[in-house]
Tab-separated table of C-alpha atoms in Angstrom:
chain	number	residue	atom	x	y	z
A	1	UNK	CA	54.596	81.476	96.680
A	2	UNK	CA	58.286	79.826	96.736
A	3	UNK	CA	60.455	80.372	93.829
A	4	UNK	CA	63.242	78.355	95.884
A	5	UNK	CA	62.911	75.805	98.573
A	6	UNK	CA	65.355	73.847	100.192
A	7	UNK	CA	65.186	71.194	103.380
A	8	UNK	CA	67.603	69.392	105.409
A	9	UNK	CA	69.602	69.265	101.368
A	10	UNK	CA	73.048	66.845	102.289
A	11	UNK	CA	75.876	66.156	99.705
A	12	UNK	CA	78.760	64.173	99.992
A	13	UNK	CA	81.973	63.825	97.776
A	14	UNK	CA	85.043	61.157	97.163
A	15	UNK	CA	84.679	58.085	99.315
A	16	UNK	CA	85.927	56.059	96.028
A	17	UNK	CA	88.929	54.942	94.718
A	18	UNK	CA	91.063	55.716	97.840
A	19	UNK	CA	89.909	59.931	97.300
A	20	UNK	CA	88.881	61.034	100.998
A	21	UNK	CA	85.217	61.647	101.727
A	22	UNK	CA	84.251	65.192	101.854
A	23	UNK	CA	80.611	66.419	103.014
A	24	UNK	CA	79.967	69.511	101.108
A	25	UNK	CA	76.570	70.121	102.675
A	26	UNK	CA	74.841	69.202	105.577
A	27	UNK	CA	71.232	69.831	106.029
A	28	UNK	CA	71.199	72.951	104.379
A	29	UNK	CA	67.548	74.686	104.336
A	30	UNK	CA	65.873	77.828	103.183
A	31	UNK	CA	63.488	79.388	101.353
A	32	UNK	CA	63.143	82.081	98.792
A	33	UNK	CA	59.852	84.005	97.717
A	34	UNK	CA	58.633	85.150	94.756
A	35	UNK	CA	59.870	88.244	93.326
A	36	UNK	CA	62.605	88.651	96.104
A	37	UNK	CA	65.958	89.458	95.266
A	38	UNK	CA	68.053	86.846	98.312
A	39	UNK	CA	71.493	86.521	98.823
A	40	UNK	CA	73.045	83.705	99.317
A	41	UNK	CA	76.400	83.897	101.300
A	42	UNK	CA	79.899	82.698	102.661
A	43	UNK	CA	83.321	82.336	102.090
A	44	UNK	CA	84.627	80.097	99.035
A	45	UNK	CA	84.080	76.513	99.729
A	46	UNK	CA	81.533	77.027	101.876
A	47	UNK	CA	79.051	74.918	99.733
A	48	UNK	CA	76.918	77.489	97.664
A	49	UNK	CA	78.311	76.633	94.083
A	50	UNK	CA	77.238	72.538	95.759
A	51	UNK	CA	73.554	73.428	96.469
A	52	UNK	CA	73.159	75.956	93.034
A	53	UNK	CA	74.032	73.026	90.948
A	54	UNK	CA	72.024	70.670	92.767
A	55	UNK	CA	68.782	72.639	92.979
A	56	UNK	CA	69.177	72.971	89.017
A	57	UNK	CA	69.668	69.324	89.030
A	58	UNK	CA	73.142	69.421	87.570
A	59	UNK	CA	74.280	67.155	90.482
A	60	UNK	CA	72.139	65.018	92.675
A	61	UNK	CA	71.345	65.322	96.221
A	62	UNK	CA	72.269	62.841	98.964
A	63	UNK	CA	69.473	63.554	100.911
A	64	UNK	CA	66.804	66.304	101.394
A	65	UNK	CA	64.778	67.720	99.155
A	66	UNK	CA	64.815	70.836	96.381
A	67	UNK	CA	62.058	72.440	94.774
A	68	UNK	CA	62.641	75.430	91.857
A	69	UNK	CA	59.578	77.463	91.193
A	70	UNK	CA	57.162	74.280	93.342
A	71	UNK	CA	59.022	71.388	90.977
A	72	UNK	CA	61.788	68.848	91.595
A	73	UNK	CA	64.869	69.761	90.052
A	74	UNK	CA	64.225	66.742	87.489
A	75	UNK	CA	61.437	68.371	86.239
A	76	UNK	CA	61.126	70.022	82.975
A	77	UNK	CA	58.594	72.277	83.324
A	78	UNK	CA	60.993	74.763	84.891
A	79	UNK	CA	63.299	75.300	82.915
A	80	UNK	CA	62.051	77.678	80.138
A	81	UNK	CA	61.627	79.904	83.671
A	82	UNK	CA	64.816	80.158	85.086
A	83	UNK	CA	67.589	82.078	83.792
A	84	UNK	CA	71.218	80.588	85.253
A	85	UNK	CA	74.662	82.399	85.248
A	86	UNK	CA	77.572	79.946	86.471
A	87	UNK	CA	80.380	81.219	88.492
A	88	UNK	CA	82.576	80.300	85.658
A	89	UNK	CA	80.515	80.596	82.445
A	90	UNK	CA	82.220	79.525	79.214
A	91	UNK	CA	81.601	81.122	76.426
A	92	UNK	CA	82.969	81.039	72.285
A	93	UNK	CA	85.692	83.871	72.184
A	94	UNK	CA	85.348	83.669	68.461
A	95	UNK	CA	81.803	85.478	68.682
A	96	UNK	CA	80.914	88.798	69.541
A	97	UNK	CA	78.762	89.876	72.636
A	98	UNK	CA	75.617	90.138	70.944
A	99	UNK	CA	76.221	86.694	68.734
A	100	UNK	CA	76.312	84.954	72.036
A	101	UNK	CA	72.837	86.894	73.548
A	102	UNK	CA	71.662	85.709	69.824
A	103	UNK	CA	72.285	82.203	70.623
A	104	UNK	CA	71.259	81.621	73.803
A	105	UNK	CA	68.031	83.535	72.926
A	106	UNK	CA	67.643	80.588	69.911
A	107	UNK	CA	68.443	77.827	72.326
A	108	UNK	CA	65.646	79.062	74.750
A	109	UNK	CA	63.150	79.073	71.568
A	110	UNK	CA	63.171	82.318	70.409
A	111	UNK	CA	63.019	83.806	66.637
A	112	UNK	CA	66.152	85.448	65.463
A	113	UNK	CA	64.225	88.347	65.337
A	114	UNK	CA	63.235	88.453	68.489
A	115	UNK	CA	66.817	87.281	69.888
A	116	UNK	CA	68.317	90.124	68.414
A	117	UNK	CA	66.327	92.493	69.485
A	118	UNK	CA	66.384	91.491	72.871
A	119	UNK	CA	70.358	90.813	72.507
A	120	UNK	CA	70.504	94.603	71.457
A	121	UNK	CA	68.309	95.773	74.397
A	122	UNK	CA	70.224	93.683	77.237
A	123	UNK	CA	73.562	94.669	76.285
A	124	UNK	CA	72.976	97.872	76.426
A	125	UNK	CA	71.312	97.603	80.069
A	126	UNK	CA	74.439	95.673	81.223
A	127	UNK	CA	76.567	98.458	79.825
A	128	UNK	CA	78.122	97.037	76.774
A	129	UNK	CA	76.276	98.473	74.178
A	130	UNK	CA	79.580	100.146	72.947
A	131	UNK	CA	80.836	96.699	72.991
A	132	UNK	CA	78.164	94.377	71.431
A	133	UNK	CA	79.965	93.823	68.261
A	134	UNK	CA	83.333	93.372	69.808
A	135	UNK	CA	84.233	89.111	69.737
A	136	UNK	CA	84.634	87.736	73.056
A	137	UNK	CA	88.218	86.694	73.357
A	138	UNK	CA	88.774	91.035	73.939
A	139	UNK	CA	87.041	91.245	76.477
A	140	UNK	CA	88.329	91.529	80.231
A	141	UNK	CA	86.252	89.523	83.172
A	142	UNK	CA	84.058	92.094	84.081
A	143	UNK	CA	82.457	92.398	80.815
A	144	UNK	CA	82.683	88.567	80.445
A	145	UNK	CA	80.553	88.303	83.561
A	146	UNK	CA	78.029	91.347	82.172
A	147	UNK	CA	77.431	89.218	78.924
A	148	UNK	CA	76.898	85.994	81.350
A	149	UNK	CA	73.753	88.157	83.077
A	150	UNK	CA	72.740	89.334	79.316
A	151	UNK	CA	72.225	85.791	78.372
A	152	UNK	CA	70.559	84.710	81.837
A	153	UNK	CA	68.221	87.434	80.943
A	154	UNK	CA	67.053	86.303	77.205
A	155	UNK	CA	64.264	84.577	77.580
A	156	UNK	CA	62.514	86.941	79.816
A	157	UNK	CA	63.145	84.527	82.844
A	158	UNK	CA	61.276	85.167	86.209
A	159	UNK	CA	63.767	83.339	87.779
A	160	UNK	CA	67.533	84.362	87.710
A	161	UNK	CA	69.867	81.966	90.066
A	162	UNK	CA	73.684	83.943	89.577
A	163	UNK	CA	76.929	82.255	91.380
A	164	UNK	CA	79.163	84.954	92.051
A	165	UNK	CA	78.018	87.628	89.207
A	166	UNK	CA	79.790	90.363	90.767
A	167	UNK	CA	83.333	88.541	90.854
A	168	UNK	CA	85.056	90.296	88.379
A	169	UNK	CA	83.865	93.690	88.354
A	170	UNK	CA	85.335	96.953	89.147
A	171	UNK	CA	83.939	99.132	91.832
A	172	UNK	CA	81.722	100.973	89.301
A	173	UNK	CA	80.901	97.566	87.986
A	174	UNK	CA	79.482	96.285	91.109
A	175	UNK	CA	77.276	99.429	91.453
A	176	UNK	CA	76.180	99.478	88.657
A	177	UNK	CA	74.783	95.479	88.719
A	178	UNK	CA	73.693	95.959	92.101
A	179	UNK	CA	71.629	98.703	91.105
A	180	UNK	CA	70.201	96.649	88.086
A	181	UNK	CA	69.487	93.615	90.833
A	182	UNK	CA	66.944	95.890	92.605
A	183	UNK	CA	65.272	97.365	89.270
A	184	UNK	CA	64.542	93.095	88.314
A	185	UNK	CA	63.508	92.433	91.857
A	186	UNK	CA	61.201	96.067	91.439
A	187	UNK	CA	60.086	94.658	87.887
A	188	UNK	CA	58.716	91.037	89.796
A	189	UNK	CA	61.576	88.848	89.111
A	190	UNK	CA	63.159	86.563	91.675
A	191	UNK	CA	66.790	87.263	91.747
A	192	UNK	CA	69.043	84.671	93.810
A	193	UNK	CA	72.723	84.902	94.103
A	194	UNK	CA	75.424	83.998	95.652
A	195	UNK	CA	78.457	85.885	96.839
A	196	UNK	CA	81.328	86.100	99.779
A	197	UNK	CA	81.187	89.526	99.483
A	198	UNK	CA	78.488	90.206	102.194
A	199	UNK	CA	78.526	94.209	101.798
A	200	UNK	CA	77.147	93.245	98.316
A	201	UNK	CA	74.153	91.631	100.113
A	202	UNK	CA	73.616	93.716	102.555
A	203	UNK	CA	72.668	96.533	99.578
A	204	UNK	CA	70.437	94.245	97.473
A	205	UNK	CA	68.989	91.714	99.675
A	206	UNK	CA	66.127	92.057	102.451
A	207	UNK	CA	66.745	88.311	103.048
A	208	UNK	CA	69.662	86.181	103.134
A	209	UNK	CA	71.424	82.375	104.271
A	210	UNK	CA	74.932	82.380	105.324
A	211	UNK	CA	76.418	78.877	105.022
A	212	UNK	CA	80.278	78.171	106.195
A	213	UNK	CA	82.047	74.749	105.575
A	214	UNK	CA	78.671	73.528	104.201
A	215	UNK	CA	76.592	74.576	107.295
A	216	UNK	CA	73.486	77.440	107.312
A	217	UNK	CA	74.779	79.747	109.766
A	218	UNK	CA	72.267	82.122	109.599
A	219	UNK	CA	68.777	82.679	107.707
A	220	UNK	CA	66.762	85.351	108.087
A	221	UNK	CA	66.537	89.265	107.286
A	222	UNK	CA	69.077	91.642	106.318
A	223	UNK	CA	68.112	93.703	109.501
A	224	UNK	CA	68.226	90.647	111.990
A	225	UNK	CA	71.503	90.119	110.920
A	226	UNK	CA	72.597	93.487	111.638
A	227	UNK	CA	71.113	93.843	114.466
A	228	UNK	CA	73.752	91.311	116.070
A	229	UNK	CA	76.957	92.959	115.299
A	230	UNK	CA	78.823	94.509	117.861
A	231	UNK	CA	78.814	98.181	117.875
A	232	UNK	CA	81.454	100.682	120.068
A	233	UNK	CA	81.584	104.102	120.088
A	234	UNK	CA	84.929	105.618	120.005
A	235	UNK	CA	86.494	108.717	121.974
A	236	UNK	CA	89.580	110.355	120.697
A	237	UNK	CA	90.747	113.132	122.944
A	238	UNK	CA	93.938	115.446	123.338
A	239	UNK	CA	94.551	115.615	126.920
A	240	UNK	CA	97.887	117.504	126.649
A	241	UNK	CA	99.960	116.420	129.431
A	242	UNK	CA	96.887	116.752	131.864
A	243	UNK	CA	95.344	113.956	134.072
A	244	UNK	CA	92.607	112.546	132.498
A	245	UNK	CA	89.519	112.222	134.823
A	246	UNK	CA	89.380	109.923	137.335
A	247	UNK	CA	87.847	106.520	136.313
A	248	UNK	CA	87.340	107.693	132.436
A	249	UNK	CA	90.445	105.393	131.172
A	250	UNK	CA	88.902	102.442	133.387
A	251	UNK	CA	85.035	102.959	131.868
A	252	UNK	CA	86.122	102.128	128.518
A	253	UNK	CA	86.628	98.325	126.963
A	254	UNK	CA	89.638	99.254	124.646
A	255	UNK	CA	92.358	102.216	125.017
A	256	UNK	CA	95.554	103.333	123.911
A	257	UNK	CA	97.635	106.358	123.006
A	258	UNK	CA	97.647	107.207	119.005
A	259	UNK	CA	101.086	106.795	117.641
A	260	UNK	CA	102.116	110.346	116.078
A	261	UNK	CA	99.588	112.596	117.547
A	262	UNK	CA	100.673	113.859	120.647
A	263	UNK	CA	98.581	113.464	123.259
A	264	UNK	CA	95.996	111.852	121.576
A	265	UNK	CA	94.243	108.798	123.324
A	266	UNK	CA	91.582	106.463	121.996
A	267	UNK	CA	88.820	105.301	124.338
A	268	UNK	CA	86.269	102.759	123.181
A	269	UNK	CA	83.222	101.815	125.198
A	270	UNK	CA	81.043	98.703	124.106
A	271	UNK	CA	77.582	100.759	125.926
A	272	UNK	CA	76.270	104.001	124.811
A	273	UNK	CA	75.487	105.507	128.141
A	274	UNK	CA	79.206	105.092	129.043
A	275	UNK	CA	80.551	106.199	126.310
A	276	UNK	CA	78.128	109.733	126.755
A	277	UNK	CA	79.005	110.018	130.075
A	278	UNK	CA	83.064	109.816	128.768
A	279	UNK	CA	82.247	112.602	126.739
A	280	UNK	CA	80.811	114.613	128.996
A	281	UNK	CA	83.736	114.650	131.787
A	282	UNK	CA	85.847	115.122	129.067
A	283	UNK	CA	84.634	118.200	127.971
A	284	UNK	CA	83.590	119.136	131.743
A	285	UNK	CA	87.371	118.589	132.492
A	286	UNK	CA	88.511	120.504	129.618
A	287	UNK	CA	89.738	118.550	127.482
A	288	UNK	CA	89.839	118.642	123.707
A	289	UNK	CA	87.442	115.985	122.378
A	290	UNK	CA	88.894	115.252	118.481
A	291	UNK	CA	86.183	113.009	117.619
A	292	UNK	CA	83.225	110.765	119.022
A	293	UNK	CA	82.034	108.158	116.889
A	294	UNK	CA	79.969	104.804	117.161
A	295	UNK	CA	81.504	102.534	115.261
A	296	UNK	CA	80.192	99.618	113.664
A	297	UNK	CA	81.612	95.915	113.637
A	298	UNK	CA	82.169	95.582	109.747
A	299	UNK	CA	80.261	92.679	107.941
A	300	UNK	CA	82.950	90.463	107.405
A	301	UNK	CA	84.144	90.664	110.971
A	302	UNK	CA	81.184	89.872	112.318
A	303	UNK	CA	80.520	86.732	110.011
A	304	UNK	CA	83.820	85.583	111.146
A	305	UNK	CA	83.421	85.983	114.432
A	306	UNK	CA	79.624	84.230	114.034
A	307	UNK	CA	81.215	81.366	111.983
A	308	UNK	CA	83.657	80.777	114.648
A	309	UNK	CA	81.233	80.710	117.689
A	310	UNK	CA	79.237	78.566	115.803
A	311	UNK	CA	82.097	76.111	115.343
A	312	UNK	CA	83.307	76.813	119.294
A	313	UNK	CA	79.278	75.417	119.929
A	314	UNK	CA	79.501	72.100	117.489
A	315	UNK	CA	83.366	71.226	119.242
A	316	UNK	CA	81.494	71.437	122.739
């Protein structure tokens, strides 16, 4: 079963009173299954805050359609399902952390009794159970952000849709909610989120959709999208005045000398047999091998680079 499905979902902005037209989505599409925790990814502005808020039917579509847990986002019969954190929740600073778990337990139906105790349970698995009674207006981002997942997590939802819950957060933070992520997706829940942090992704999610400038750029598995970053494997050697080999300098893609280390060079190779066979005249010829590594285009680089081959194939 879906939890989340969206087709060929357009939006468009302005166009009125002399504001320029801006097309925050265009054809977006994918699909998320039950009890999956799915990332949803790109830079800022990229249109994920645009599609969040119209598959919850806070805005309306231009065209496609959106389905949350198999209904139309103007149905009802949703909502007591689906827990929501906003990338900028809003909250009363004048009430403490477990006042506002209280309310939004009573808004969703539940006893005060049974809002409580849940309040009580939730803050302490977000890790502010020293902090429950504390009012709101003293606490920093990060914890502002932990109570915004408390509250998502009331009404026992089996649906949580977060936009950005990790902004925020210090390192520890983000461990620690990535960690909790998994245990909801272990426990049956459907977890979606966005982020533009893709490492945060890539240790959550099996699945993900990358969107830039309102565009899916990619959909698919975690390990698909790995699978097309560019790896190298790097040789760093000390040849110490000697000649290096004949033809090792001209095997590799990238080289240079290491500024402050001698006689240090750096020789990367974009194939693995190459790079082995560097090493081995190398070490044939003498020389002192410092380190061999294969070395991994990061995340970010490679959505860049994706985002702007993409764009390079549109232009065409």
């Amino acid at each position: 079963m879906m939890a989340i499905r969206v087709r060929g979902f357009r939006k468009r902005f302005g166009g009125s009173l002399g504001k320029k037209p801006h097309q925050a989505a265009h054809d977006i599409g994918f699909e998320v299954r039950t009890g999956q925790v799915y990332g949803f990814l790109g830079p800022n502005g990229a249109g994920k805050t645009t599609t969040i808020k119209a598959l919850l039917g806070l805005i309306r579509a231009d065209g496609g359609t959106l389905e949350i847990l198999g209904d139309p986002p103007q149905a009802r019969g949703w909502r007591h399902r689906v827990g929501y954190l906003p990338e900028h929740p809003a909250f009363y600073p004048y009430l403490s952390g477990a006042e506002t778990v209280v309310m939004f337990g009573r808004l969703a139906g539940m006893t005060d009794r049974d809002a409580r105790r849940a309040a009580d349970r939730l803050l302490d698995r977000v890790g502010l159970g020293h902090a429950k009674t504390r009012k709101l207006s003293k606490y920093s981002k990060g914890m502002l952000q932990r109570v915004g997942l408390a509250q998502a997590l009331v009404a026992d939802p089996e649906l949580l849709i977060l936009d950005e819950p990790l902004t925020g957060l210090d390192p520890v933070g983000r461990r620690e909610l990535r960690d909790l992520f998994r245990e909801l997706g272990d426990e049956g829940r459907t977890v979606f989120y966005s982020t533009h942090i893709l490492s945060d992704a890539e240790s959550t999610c099996r699945e993900v959709c990358i969107v830039s400038e309102g565009r899916v750029r990619y959909t698919g598995s975690v390990e698909g999208f790995d699978a097309g970053r560019d790896r190298r494997y790097s040789l760093v050697l000390d040849h110490g005045r000697r000649a290096l080999p004949d033809g090792l300098v001209g095997a590799a893609c990238f080289s240079q000398a290491e500024p402050g280390h001698g006689h240090r060079m750096r020789l990367d190779f974009d194939d693995r047999a190459r790079a082995e066979a560097a090493l081995r005249a190398a070490l044939d010829a003498g020389l002192e091998v410092i380190r061999y590594d294969p070395v991994q285009e990061s995340l970010e680089d490679f959505f860049m680079r994706m985002v702007a081959r993409t764009q390079q194939e549109e232009a065409a």
